[in-house]
Short mmCIF file of C-alpha atoms in Angstrom, two decimals:
data_model
loop_
_atom_site.label_atom_id
_atom_site.label_comp_id
_atom_site.label_asym_id
_atom_site.label_seq_id
_atom_site.Cartn_x
_atom_site.Cartn_y
_atom_site.Cartn_z
CA SER E 1004 0.00 0.00 0.00
CA ALA E 1005 1.00 3.64 -0.29
CA ASP E 1006 1.29 3.94 3.51
CA LEU E 1007 3.63 0.99 3.73
CA PHE E 1008 5.71 2.38 0.87
CA ASP E 1009 6.08 5.75 2.62
CA VAL E 1010 7.38 3.96 5.70
CA TRP E 1011 9.62 1.66 3.71
CA ILE E 1012 11.54 4.36 1.89
CA ASP E 1013 12.80 5.67 5.24
CA ILE E 1014 14.13 2.34 6.51
CA ASP E 1015 16.50 -0.34 5.31
CA ARG E 1016 15.26 -2.44 2.35
CA ASP E 1017 16.05 -5.74 4.11
CA GLN E 1018 14.14 -4.61 7.19
CA ALA E 1019 11.14 -3.72 5.00
CA VAL E 1020 11.23 -7.12 3.32
CA ALA E 1021 11.36 -8.83 6.73
CA GLN E 1022 8.35 -6.85 7.98
CA LEU E 1023 6.21 -7.26 4.85
CA GLY E 1024 7.25 -10.79 3.94
CA ARG E 1025 8.02 -9.86 0.29
CA PRO E 1026 10.25 -7.44 -1.61
CA ILE E 1027 8.80 -4.12 -2.74
CA LEU E 1028 9.69 -2.66 -6.12
CA ALA E 1029 11.06 0.86 -5.84
CA ARG E 1030 9.73 3.46 -8.23
CA LEU E 1031 11.58 3.58 -11.53
CA VAL E 1032 12.72 6.98 -12.79
CA VAL E 1033 13.77 7.03 -16.45
CA VAL E 1034 15.78 9.99 -17.71
CA SER E 1035 16.45 10.59 -21.41
CA ASN E 1036 17.01 13.53 -23.70
CA ARG E 1037 13.53 13.15 -25.21
CA VAL E 1038 10.49 11.75 -23.41
CA GLY E 1039 8.10 9.26 -24.98
CA ILE E 1040 4.80 10.85 -23.94
CA PRO E 1041 2.00 8.58 -25.26
CA ASP E 1042 0.47 9.80 -28.51
CA ARG E 1043 -1.91 7.56 -30.38
CA ASN E 1044 -0.98 9.27 -33.67
CA ALA E 1045 2.78 8.76 -33.31
CA ARG E 1046 4.90 5.68 -33.76
CA ALA E 1047 6.36 4.46 -30.47
CA GLY E 1048 10.15 4.53 -30.49
CA GLY E 1049 12.33 1.62 -29.45
CA LEU E 1050 13.03 3.08 -26.02
CA GLU E 1051 9.31 3.56 -25.36
CA VAL E 1052 8.47 0.01 -26.32
CA ALA E 1053 11.28 -1.33 -24.16
CA ILE E 1054 10.70 0.45 -20.90
CA ARG E 1055 7.05 1.50 -20.77
CA PRO E 1056 5.79 -1.90 -19.52
CA THR E 1057 8.32 -1.79 -16.68
CA LEU E 1058 7.36 1.79 -15.84
CA ARG E 1059 3.67 0.89 -15.73
CA LYS E 1060 4.23 -2.18 -13.58
CA ARG E 1061 6.35 -0.43 -10.97
CA GLY E 1062 4.81 3.00 -11.14
CA GLY E 1063 7.28 5.42 -12.59
CA LEU E 1064 8.49 8.80 -13.72
CA TRP E 1065 9.94 9.64 -17.13
CA PHE E 1066 11.91 12.87 -17.13
CA GLY E 1067 13.61 14.78 -19.95
CA TRP E 1068 13.58 17.58 -22.48
CA SER E 1069 10.25 18.67 -23.96
CA GLY E 1070 11.66 19.24 -27.44
CA ARG E 1071 11.05 22.99 -27.14
CA ALA E 1072 13.78 25.64 -27.22
CA THR E 1073 12.70 29.07 -25.94
CA ASP E 1074 14.05 32.60 -25.70
CA ASP E 1075 12.77 32.89 -22.14
CA ALA E 1076 14.05 31.28 -18.96
CA PRO E 1077 12.51 27.78 -18.74
CA GLY E 1078 9.81 27.28 -16.14
CA PRO E 1079 9.26 24.23 -13.91
CA ALA E 1080 8.77 20.77 -15.34
CA LYS E 1081 5.42 20.12 -17.00
CA MET E 1082 3.72 16.98 -15.74
CA VAL E 1083 1.42 14.54 -17.55
CA GLU E 1084 -0.08 11.46 -15.85
CA HIS E 1085 -0.93 8.40 -17.95
CA ASP E 1086 -1.38 4.74 -17.08
CA ASN E 1087 0.52 4.77 -13.74
CA VAL E 1088 3.39 6.80 -15.23
CA THR E 1089 4.22 10.48 -14.72
CA TYR E 1090 5.86 12.21 -17.68
CA ALA E 1091 7.86 15.29 -16.68
CA THR E 1092 9.40 17.54 -19.33
CA ILE E 1093 11.44 20.72 -19.21
CA ASP E 1094 12.16 23.32 -21.89
CA LEU E 1095 15.65 24.51 -22.82
CA ARG E 1096 16.86 27.96 -23.71
CA LYS E 1097 17.84 28.27 -27.37
CA ASP E 1098 21.52 28.84 -26.63
CA ASP E 1099 21.56 25.82 -24.32
CA TYR E 1100 19.93 23.70 -27.00
CA GLN E 1101 22.42 24.87 -29.60
CA GLU E 1102 25.49 24.19 -27.47
CA PHE E 1103 24.27 21.02 -25.74
CA TYR E 1104 22.37 19.24 -28.52
CA ASN E 1105 23.46 20.59 -31.91
CA GLY E 1106 26.89 21.37 -30.53
CA PHE E 1107 28.67 18.97 -28.19
CA ALA E 1108 26.25 16.01 -28.30
CA ASN E 1109 25.85 15.80 -32.08
CA ARG E 1110 28.99 17.46 -33.44
CA VAL E 1111 31.50 15.97 -31.00
CA LEU E 1112 30.19 12.94 -29.11
CA TRP E 1113 28.16 11.43 -31.94
CA PRO E 1114 30.99 11.39 -34.53
CA ILE E 1115 33.72 10.33 -32.10
CA LEU E 1116 31.66 7.53 -30.58
CA HIS E 1117 30.92 6.38 -34.14
CA TYR E 1118 34.68 6.30 -34.89
CA ARG E 1119 34.55 9.45 -37.07
CA LEU E 1120 37.28 11.65 -35.61
CA ASP E 1121 37.45 13.57 -38.89
CA LEU E 1122 33.93 14.98 -38.38
CA ALA E 1123 34.24 16.15 -34.77
CA GLU E 1124 34.11 19.94 -34.31
CA PHE E 1125 34.99 20.75 -30.71
CA THR E 1126 34.55 24.09 -28.97
CA ARG E 1127 34.88 24.77 -25.25
CA ARG E 1128 31.68 26.79 -25.42
CA ASP E 1129 29.73 23.71 -26.55
CA LEU E 1130 31.41 21.58 -23.88
CA GLY E 1131 30.37 24.14 -21.28
CA GLY E 1132 26.81 24.07 -22.61
CA TYR E 1133 26.76 20.28 -22.39
CA PHE E 1134 27.75 20.28 -18.71
CA ARG E 1135 25.43 23.22 -18.01
CA VAL E 1136 22.38 21.40 -19.41
CA ASN E 1137 23.24 18.25 -17.45
CA GLU E 1138 23.40 20.37 -14.29
CA PHE E 1139 20.04 21.89 -15.26
CA PHE E 1140 18.58 18.40 -15.66
CA ALA E 1141 19.92 17.37 -12.25
CA ARG E 1142 18.60 20.52 -10.56
CA ASN E 1143 15.09 19.96 -11.91
CA LEU E 1144 15.07 16.19 -11.49
CA GLU E 1145 16.04 16.28 -7.83
CA LYS E 1146 12.83 18.18 -7.03
CA LEU E 1147 10.91 15.08 -8.11
CA LEU E 1148 13.07 12.32 -6.61
CA ARG E 1149 12.26 10.09 -3.66
CA PRO E 1150 15.05 8.64 -1.50
CA ASP E 1151 14.57 5.08 -2.75
CA ASP E 1152 13.89 5.73 -6.42
CA VAL E 1153 15.89 3.66 -8.90
CA ILE E 1154 17.11 5.92 -11.70
CA TRP E 1155 17.86 4.78 -15.24
CA VAL E 1156 19.61 7.32 -17.49
CA HIS E 1157 19.81 6.87 -21.26
CA ASP E 1158 22.40 7.74 -23.86
CA TYR E 1159 25.30 9.99 -24.68
CA HIS E 1160 23.44 13.25 -24.03
CA LEU E 1161 23.48 12.64 -20.27
CA ILE E 1162 26.85 11.05 -19.44
CA PRO E 1163 27.62 13.36 -16.45
CA LEU E 1164 24.11 13.35 -14.94
CA ALA E 1165 24.88 10.84 -12.17
CA LYS E 1166 27.89 12.88 -11.05
CA ALA E 1167 25.70 15.99 -10.86
CA LEU E 1168 23.16 14.08 -8.75
CA ARG E 1169 25.81 12.55 -6.47
CA GLU E 1170 27.24 16.02 -5.82
CA ARG E 1171 23.78 17.02 -4.62
CA GLY E 1172 23.80 14.18 -2.11
CA HIS E 1173 21.66 11.61 -3.92
CA ALA E 1174 22.65 8.04 -3.05
CA ASN E 1175 20.00 6.33 -5.20
CA LYS E 1176 20.78 3.36 -7.39
CA ILE E 1177 21.56 4.92 -10.78
CA GLY E 1178 22.08 2.99 -14.02
CA PHE E 1179 23.20 4.23 -17.43
CA PHE E 1180 22.71 2.71 -20.87
CA ILE E 1181 24.41 3.97 -24.01
CA HIS E 1182 22.53 3.13 -27.19
CA ILE E 1183 25.37 3.94 -29.59
CA PRO E 1184 28.85 2.39 -29.91
CA PHE E 1185 31.69 2.92 -27.45
CA PRO E 1186 35.02 2.90 -29.32
CA PRO E 1187 38.45 1.78 -28.09
CA PRO E 1188 40.49 4.03 -25.77
CA GLU E 1189 42.73 5.00 -28.69
CA ILE E 1190 39.73 6.80 -30.21
CA VAL E 1191 38.01 7.99 -27.02
CA THR E 1192 41.17 9.76 -25.88
CA ALA E 1193 41.02 11.93 -29.01
CA LEU E 1194 37.97 13.56 -27.40
CA PRO E 1195 39.12 16.87 -25.89
CA ASN E 1196 38.58 16.82 -22.12
CA HIS E 1197 37.81 13.10 -22.22
CA ASP E 1198 39.43 12.81 -18.79
CA GLN E 1199 36.82 15.19 -17.43
CA LEU E 1200 33.80 13.61 -19.13
CA ILE E 1201 34.22 9.85 -19.49
CA PRO E 1202 35.28 9.10 -15.87
CA SER E 1203 32.04 10.76 -14.72
CA LEU E 1204 30.34 7.52 -15.82
CA CYS E 1205 31.88 5.95 -12.72
CA HIS E 1206 29.21 7.67 -10.61
CA TYR E 1207 26.66 5.21 -12.00
CA ASP E 1208 26.13 1.85 -10.29
CA LEU E 1209 25.68 0.01 -13.59
CA ILE E 1210 26.85 1.04 -17.06
CA GLY E 1211 25.21 -0.88 -19.90
CA PHE E 1212 26.38 -1.35 -23.49
CA GLN E 1213 24.94 -2.95 -26.63
CA THR E 1214 27.77 -5.42 -27.32
CA GLU E 1215 30.63 -7.18 -25.56
CA VAL E 1216 33.04 -5.22 -27.75
CA ASP E 1217 31.65 -1.91 -26.43
CA SER E 1218 31.84 -3.17 -22.84
CA ALA E 1219 35.42 -4.32 -23.34
CA ASN E 1220 36.39 -0.97 -24.88
CA PHE E 1221 35.04 0.88 -21.84
CA SER E 1222 36.77 -1.54 -19.46
CA ARG E 1223 40.06 -0.88 -21.24
CA TYR E 1224 39.51 2.87 -20.93
CA ILE E 1225 38.83 2.57 -17.19
CA ALA E 1226 41.93 0.43 -16.67
CA ASN E 1227 44.29 2.42 -18.91
CA GLU E 1228 43.17 6.00 -18.33
CA CYS E 1229 41.72 5.92 -14.83
CA GLY E 1230 43.77 3.15 -13.24
CA LEU E 1231 40.77 1.90 -11.25
CA PRO E 1232 41.20 -1.47 -9.56
CA TRP E 1233 39.30 -4.52 -10.73
CA ALA E 1234 36.60 -5.74 -8.33
CA GLY E 1235 35.97 -9.15 -9.87
CA GLY E 1236 33.72 -10.09 -12.76
CA ASN E 1237 32.73 -7.11 -14.88
CA SER E 1238 33.12 -4.55 -12.12
CA PHE E 1239 35.65 -2.14 -10.66
CA TYR E 1240 36.16 -0.10 -7.52
CA TYR E 1241 35.44 3.62 -7.56
CA GLY E 1242 35.90 5.29 -4.19
CA ASN E 1243 33.73 3.44 -1.72
CA ARG E 1244 31.53 1.80 -4.37
CA VAL E 1245 31.67 -1.02 -6.87
CA VAL E 1246 30.59 -0.07 -10.39
CA GLN E 1247 29.33 -2.80 -12.71
CA ILE E 1248 29.65 -3.06 -16.50
CA GLY E 1249 27.02 -5.04 -18.41
CA THR E 1250 26.09 -5.98 -21.97
CA PHE E 1251 22.39 -5.70 -22.84
CA PRO E 1252 21.71 -5.92 -26.59
CA VAL E 1253 18.41 -4.20 -27.40
CA GLY E 1254 15.87 -6.41 -29.15
CA VAL E 1255 12.60 -5.87 -31.01
CA GLU E 1256 9.04 -7.09 -30.50
CA THR E 1257 9.85 -10.12 -32.61
CA GLU E 1258 6.57 -12.07 -32.59
CA ALA E 1259 4.38 -8.94 -32.59
CA PHE E 1260 6.29 -7.41 -35.51
CA SER E 1261 6.01 -10.68 -37.42
CA ARG E 1262 2.22 -10.64 -36.97
CA LEU E 1263 2.10 -7.00 -38.05
CA ALA E 1264 4.06 -7.78 -41.22
CA ARG E 1265 1.70 -10.61 -42.14
CA ARG E 1266 -1.21 -8.18 -42.04
CA ALA E 1267 0.66 -5.23 -43.54
CA ILE E 1268 1.65 -6.92 -46.78
CA GLU E 1269 -2.04 -7.04 -47.69
CA THR E 1270 -2.58 -3.29 -47.23
CA ALA E 1271 -3.40 -1.05 -50.17
CA PHE E 1272 -0.14 0.88 -49.77
CA VAL E 1273 2.13 -2.16 -49.96
CA ARG E 1274 0.09 -3.66 -52.80
CA GLU E 1275 0.44 -0.40 -54.74
CA VAL E 1276 4.21 -0.43 -54.28
CA LEU E 1277 4.47 -4.06 -55.40
CA ASP E 1278 2.27 -3.45 -58.43
CA SER E 1279 4.52 -0.57 -59.46
CA LEU E 1280 7.52 -2.95 -59.52
CA SER E 1281 5.90 -5.01 -62.29
CA GLY E 1282 7.19 -8.28 -60.86
CA ARG E 1283 10.76 -7.08 -60.25
CA ALA E 1284 12.62 -8.11 -57.10
CA MET E 1285 12.93 -5.40 -54.45
CA ILE E 1286 15.91 -4.53 -52.29
CA ILE E 1287 15.09 -2.27 -49.35
CA GLY E 1288 17.08 0.04 -47.09
CA VAL E 1289 15.60 2.13 -44.28
CA ASP E 1290 17.77 4.61 -42.39
CA ARG E 1291 17.84 8.12 -41.01
CA LEU E 1292 19.90 10.45 -43.18
CA ASP E 1293 23.08 10.14 -41.14
CA TYR E 1294 26.70 9.70 -42.17
CA SER E 1295 27.06 6.71 -39.81
CA LYS E 1296 24.56 4.71 -41.89
CA GLY E 1297 26.83 4.30 -44.91
CA ILE E 1298 24.17 5.25 -47.46
CA PRO E 1299 26.52 6.65 -50.17
CA GLU E 1300 28.74 3.57 -49.81
CA ARG E 1301 25.65 1.33 -50.11
CA MET E 1302 24.54 3.09 -53.27
CA SER E 1303 28.01 2.66 -54.68
CA ALA E 1304 27.70 -1.08 -54.00
CA PHE E 1305 24.35 -1.19 -55.83
CA GLU E 1306 26.00 0.62 -58.73
CA ARG E 1307 28.71 -2.05 -58.80
CA LEU E 1308 25.99 -4.72 -58.85
CA LEU E 1309 24.51 -3.21 -62.00
CA THR E 1310 27.98 -2.90 -63.54
CA ASN E 1311 29.40 -6.29 -62.60
CA PHE E 1312 26.21 -8.36 -62.81
CA PRO E 1313 24.37 -6.83 -65.77
CA ASP E 1314 21.76 -9.61 -65.83
CA TRP E 1315 20.04 -7.82 -62.93
CA ARG E 1316 19.43 -4.67 -64.95
CA GLY E 1317 15.71 -4.18 -65.37
CA LYS E 1318 14.99 -7.05 -62.96
CA VAL E 1319 15.60 -5.47 -59.55
CA THR E 1320 14.66 -2.17 -57.89
CA TYR E 1321 16.40 -0.73 -54.84
CA LEU E 1322 14.07 1.25 -52.54
CA GLN E 1323 15.89 3.49 -50.05
CA ILE E 1324 13.68 5.20 -47.44
CA THR E 1325 15.64 7.92 -45.66
CA PRO E 1326 13.88 10.55 -43.53
CA ARG E 1327 16.03 13.63 -43.02
CA SER E 1328 17.39 14.36 -39.53
CA ARG E 1329 19.32 17.10 -37.72
CA THR E 1330 18.87 19.48 -40.61
CA GLY E 1331 20.58 22.33 -38.74
CA ILE E 1332 23.96 20.54 -38.71
CA PRO E 1333 26.22 21.07 -41.79
CA GLU E 1334 27.47 17.46 -41.92
CA TYR E 1335 23.90 16.28 -42.47
CA THR E 1336 23.41 18.74 -45.32
CA ASP E 1337 26.61 17.39 -46.87
CA ILE E 1338 25.52 13.76 -46.63
CA GLY E 1339 22.17 14.66 -48.19
CA ARG E 1340 23.98 16.21 -51.14
CA LEU E 1341 26.24 13.16 -51.61
CA VAL E 1342 23.29 10.78 -51.55
CA GLY E 1343 21.32 12.91 -54.00
CA GLU E 1344 24.25 12.97 -56.40
CA ALA E 1345 24.59 9.16 -56.19
CA VAL E 1346 20.89 8.67 -56.92
CA GLY E 1347 21.06 10.93 -59.98
CA ARG E 1348 24.22 9.25 -61.28
CA ILE E 1349 22.88 5.69 -60.95
CA ASN E 1350 19.46 6.40 -62.40
CA GLY E 1351 20.95 8.53 -65.16
CA THR E 1352 23.43 5.82 -66.16
CA TYR E 1353 21.31 2.69 -65.89
CA GLY E 1354 17.67 3.81 -65.86
CA GLU E 1355 15.22 3.16 -68.69
CA ALA E 1356 11.89 4.75 -69.56
CA SER E 1357 10.20 1.68 -68.07
CA TRP E 1358 12.57 1.10 -65.12
CA THR E 1359 14.04 3.26 -62.38
CA PRO E 1360 16.85 1.30 -60.70
CA LEU E 1361 16.91 3.30 -57.44
CA ARG E 1362 13.95 4.89 -55.68
CA TYR E 1363 15.04 7.38 -53.01
CA ILE E 1364 12.35 8.57 -50.58
CA ASN E 1365 12.84 11.21 -47.87
CA LYS E 1366 9.47 10.70 -46.17
CA ALA E 1367 9.00 8.83 -42.90
CA HIS E 1368 6.65 5.84 -43.16
CA SER E 1369 4.45 4.21 -40.56
CA ARG E 1370 5.54 1.09 -38.73
CA THR E 1371 2.84 -0.87 -40.53
CA ALA E 1372 3.98 0.31 -43.96
CA LEU E 1373 7.61 -0.58 -43.22
CA ALA E 1374 6.66 -4.01 -41.88
CA GLY E 1375 4.85 -4.78 -45.12
CA LEU E 1376 7.68 -3.51 -47.30
CA TYR E 1377 10.25 -5.54 -45.35
CA ARG E 1378 8.17 -8.70 -45.86
CA ALA E 1379 7.88 -8.03 -49.59
CA ALA E 1380 11.62 -7.43 -50.13
CA ARG E 1381 13.95 -10.02 -51.58
CA ALA E 1382 16.88 -8.50 -49.70
CA GLY E 1383 17.40 -6.02 -46.88
CA LEU E 1384 20.47 -3.76 -47.10
CA VAL E 1385 21.59 -2.72 -43.60
CA THR E 1386 25.16 -1.54 -44.02
CA PRO E 1387 26.06 1.15 -41.46
CA LEU E 1388 29.68 2.16 -41.16
CA ARG E 1389 29.19 1.82 -37.40
CA ASP E 1390 26.06 1.28 -35.32
CA GLY E 1391 25.32 0.52 -31.70
CA MET E 1392 22.69 -2.07 -32.58
CA ASN E 1393 20.47 -1.23 -35.61
CA LEU E 1394 16.93 -2.42 -35.05
CA VAL E 1395 16.05 -2.19 -38.75
CA ALA E 1396 18.08 -5.37 -39.25
CA LYS E 1397 16.11 -7.18 -36.55
CA GLU E 1398 12.75 -5.88 -37.77
CA PHE E 1399 13.58 -7.03 -41.30
CA VAL E 1400 14.23 -10.55 -40.02
CA ALA E 1401 11.09 -10.51 -37.87
CA ALA E 1402 8.95 -9.40 -40.83
CA GLN E 1403 9.93 -12.19 -43.21
CA ASN E 1404 7.71 -15.02 -44.41
CA PRO E 1405 9.52 -18.10 -43.05
CA ASP E 1406 8.41 -20.13 -46.08
CA ASP E 1407 9.85 -17.65 -48.58
CA PRO E 1408 12.09 -15.24 -46.64
CA GLY E 1409 14.20 -12.38 -47.92
CA VAL E 1410 17.91 -12.24 -47.13
CA LEU E 1411 19.47 -9.80 -44.68
CA ILE E 1412 22.73 -8.21 -45.88
CA LEU E 1413 24.28 -6.74 -42.74
CA SER E 1414 27.36 -4.70 -41.91
CA ARG E 1415 29.74 -6.47 -39.60
CA PHE E 1416 30.13 -3.11 -37.85
CA ALA E 1417 26.52 -3.04 -36.64
CA GLY E 1418 25.82 -4.34 -33.15
CA ALA E 1419 23.09 -6.55 -34.63
CA ALA E 1420 25.79 -8.59 -36.42
CA HIS E 1421 26.64 -10.25 -33.09
CA GLU E 1422 23.15 -11.81 -33.00
CA CYS E 1423 22.18 -12.00 -36.68
CA ALA E 1424 25.20 -14.11 -37.54
CA ALA E 1425 23.28 -16.02 -40.22
CA ALA E 1426 22.91 -12.85 -42.28
CA LEU E 1427 25.31 -12.16 -45.15
CA LEU E 1428 27.85 -10.13 -43.19
CA VAL E 1429 29.71 -7.54 -45.24
CA ASN E 1430 32.31 -4.80 -44.98
CA PRO E 1431 30.45 -1.58 -45.95
CA TYR E 1432 33.74 0.03 -47.02
CA ASP E 1433 34.12 -2.63 -49.76
CA PRO E 1434 31.55 -1.88 -52.50
CA GLU E 1435 32.71 -4.81 -54.62
CA GLY E 1436 32.18 -7.19 -51.72
CA VAL E 1437 28.74 -5.78 -50.94
CA ALA E 1438 27.75 -6.06 -54.61
CA ILE E 1439 28.77 -9.72 -54.57
CA ALA E 1440 26.65 -10.23 -51.42
CA ILE E 1441 23.63 -8.57 -53.08
CA ASN E 1442 24.00 -10.85 -56.09
CA ARG E 1443 24.25 -13.85 -53.78
CA ALA E 1444 21.15 -12.78 -51.85
CA LEU E 1445 19.10 -12.31 -55.00
CA SER E 1446 20.24 -15.69 -56.35
CA MET E 1447 20.10 -17.69 -53.10
CA PRO E 1448 18.21 -21.00 -53.17
CA ILE E 1449 15.08 -21.08 -51.05
CA GLU E 1450 16.38 -23.77 -48.65
CA GLU E 1451 19.41 -21.68 -47.75
CA ARG E 1452 17.19 -18.62 -47.31
CA ARG E 1453 14.93 -20.55 -44.95
CA GLN E 1454 17.84 -21.89 -42.90
CA ARG E 1455 19.44 -18.47 -42.50
CA HIS E 1456 16.16 -16.83 -41.57
CA ALA E 1457 15.26 -19.53 -39.03
CA ALA E 1458 18.63 -19.19 -37.30
CA ASN E 1459 18.34 -15.40 -37.02
CA PHE E 1460 14.68 -15.50 -35.96
CA LYS E 1461 15.43 -17.98 -33.18
CA VAL E 1462 18.04 -15.63 -31.70
CA LEU E 1463 15.70 -12.63 -31.90
CA VAL E 1464 12.89 -14.49 -30.11
CA ALA E 1465 15.31 -15.40 -27.31
CA ASN E 1466 16.30 -11.73 -26.93
CA ASP E 1467 12.93 -10.07 -27.33
CA ILE E 1468 12.74 -6.42 -26.33
CA ALA E 1469 10.30 -7.21 -23.51
CA GLN E 1470 13.13 -8.87 -21.60
CA TRP E 1471 15.71 -6.13 -22.11
CA ALA E 1472 14.56 -3.67 -19.44
CA GLU E 1473 13.95 -6.47 -16.95
CA ARG E 1474 17.50 -7.80 -17.39
CA PHE E 1475 18.99 -4.37 -16.89
CA MET E 1476 16.89 -3.63 -13.81
CA ALA E 1477 17.63 -7.04 -12.28
CA MET E 1478 21.37 -6.38 -12.51
CA LEU E 1479 21.05 -2.79 -11.25
CA GLU E 1480 19.03 -3.85 -8.22
CA GLN E 1481 20.90 -6.99 -7.29
CA PRO E 1482 22.34 -7.13 -3.73
CA PRO E 1483 25.58 -5.19 -3.24
CA HIS E 1484 28.80 -6.90 -4.18
CA ALA E 1485 30.65 -8.33 -1.18
CA GLY E 1486 33.58 -6.04 -1.90
CA ASN E 1487 31.18 -3.11 -2.02
CA GLN E 1488 29.94 -3.97 1.46
CA ARG E 1489 33.49 -4.16 2.80
CA LEU E 1490 34.36 -0.83 1.25
CA ARG E 1491 31.29 0.82 2.74
CA ALA E 1492 32.10 -0.63 6.13
CA ALA E 1493 35.66 0.67 5.89
CA ALA E 1494 34.42 4.09 4.81
CA GLY E 1495 32.17 4.25 7.87
CA ARG E 1496 35.00 3.67 10.36
#
């Protein structure tokens, strides 16, 4: 009951369990740059799908930026209650937004963490704005916190948030999950002031990554740059605490997406697209317009397919759906220009009056429409230059007809490659190799297609997104490490 909870938060957890005869789940507080406020007209993002059931079950708070940048001083957090969850959002001043989001987060952290040192544009003003906004988040969040809340912070925008909360005296369990890659120390140390920013992650109790490679890269950074002692397993000592490192690959709603795709392929929209192909095979790619996605390199590979395997001319159409993103950042304008030039070159060289080899669409499409298009495609091209996970790859597999599945062509530099090992794994920097893989996918016998799809689908079912949040929370809330207890005892003497 609420009365028992109010008593429990002021006493020891073990004592509360002894009195009540069962454990009580503490309230979950999720913090992210953007907040997934329910909207029946909008597509739920991956983070929403993953954590909303856990928030509803425990009772929770989701806190973050409203998406609005104002000229005036931001007011208090705006609150919305829905289905046992409180959504709390705050505005940002325009200069804070520019320095924090467009500046340091997306022009420094994003390229460096995606291994693109050449695209990072560092200024101390933007770094200052990044820390200032994290302090602003902490100052507003602490007004809403309870002593026993469990806090889960998401992504590269909010790396120093736990440190800001600790400095305000908050001893809550705090976890962090980064949704994008974490590169080796040799790359991370190219980040100006890395020694000020990255060690602030040590104020979290659990730091989660998409792949074992990312976890290992962070462990190497902690050992090499911070010299922190190992505490056994995937953990290390930091002051009087033990900090854990975990790997939690994000999944998709595998079975639900498969059911959606079965219905979606019969919709008028998908039927219209298929009719327009006049029986030609379809290759599909779906990505935000971002330089990390390798879209120009992918188009170059398709061009090599048409050059090196001319029998496919007039028999296959490549559909690339690419909504624009971060339009205020010059690098994204540049990538849009490169892609547009590639589309014009390929269609101008190989196109016929009755056949357009490459269809390039900048509109976002509904989840239902994409599910149907994935199911109808002979091959899915998912070839990022570097990606934390890439859920398009997993949704493509989930959408396929197991009796006549399409083939996933997947970059070995996507986190999904660790699970979708039965895909055709390719090096996106090698257009000849990708072209050969496309030809193989289009020519693959049905038995091999079925075997590869079944192997990938089995893995995705075992790592469904519904289990992801529960695994993270179970590790975050597990009893303190024995070494942690000894350290706390020593600190109290």
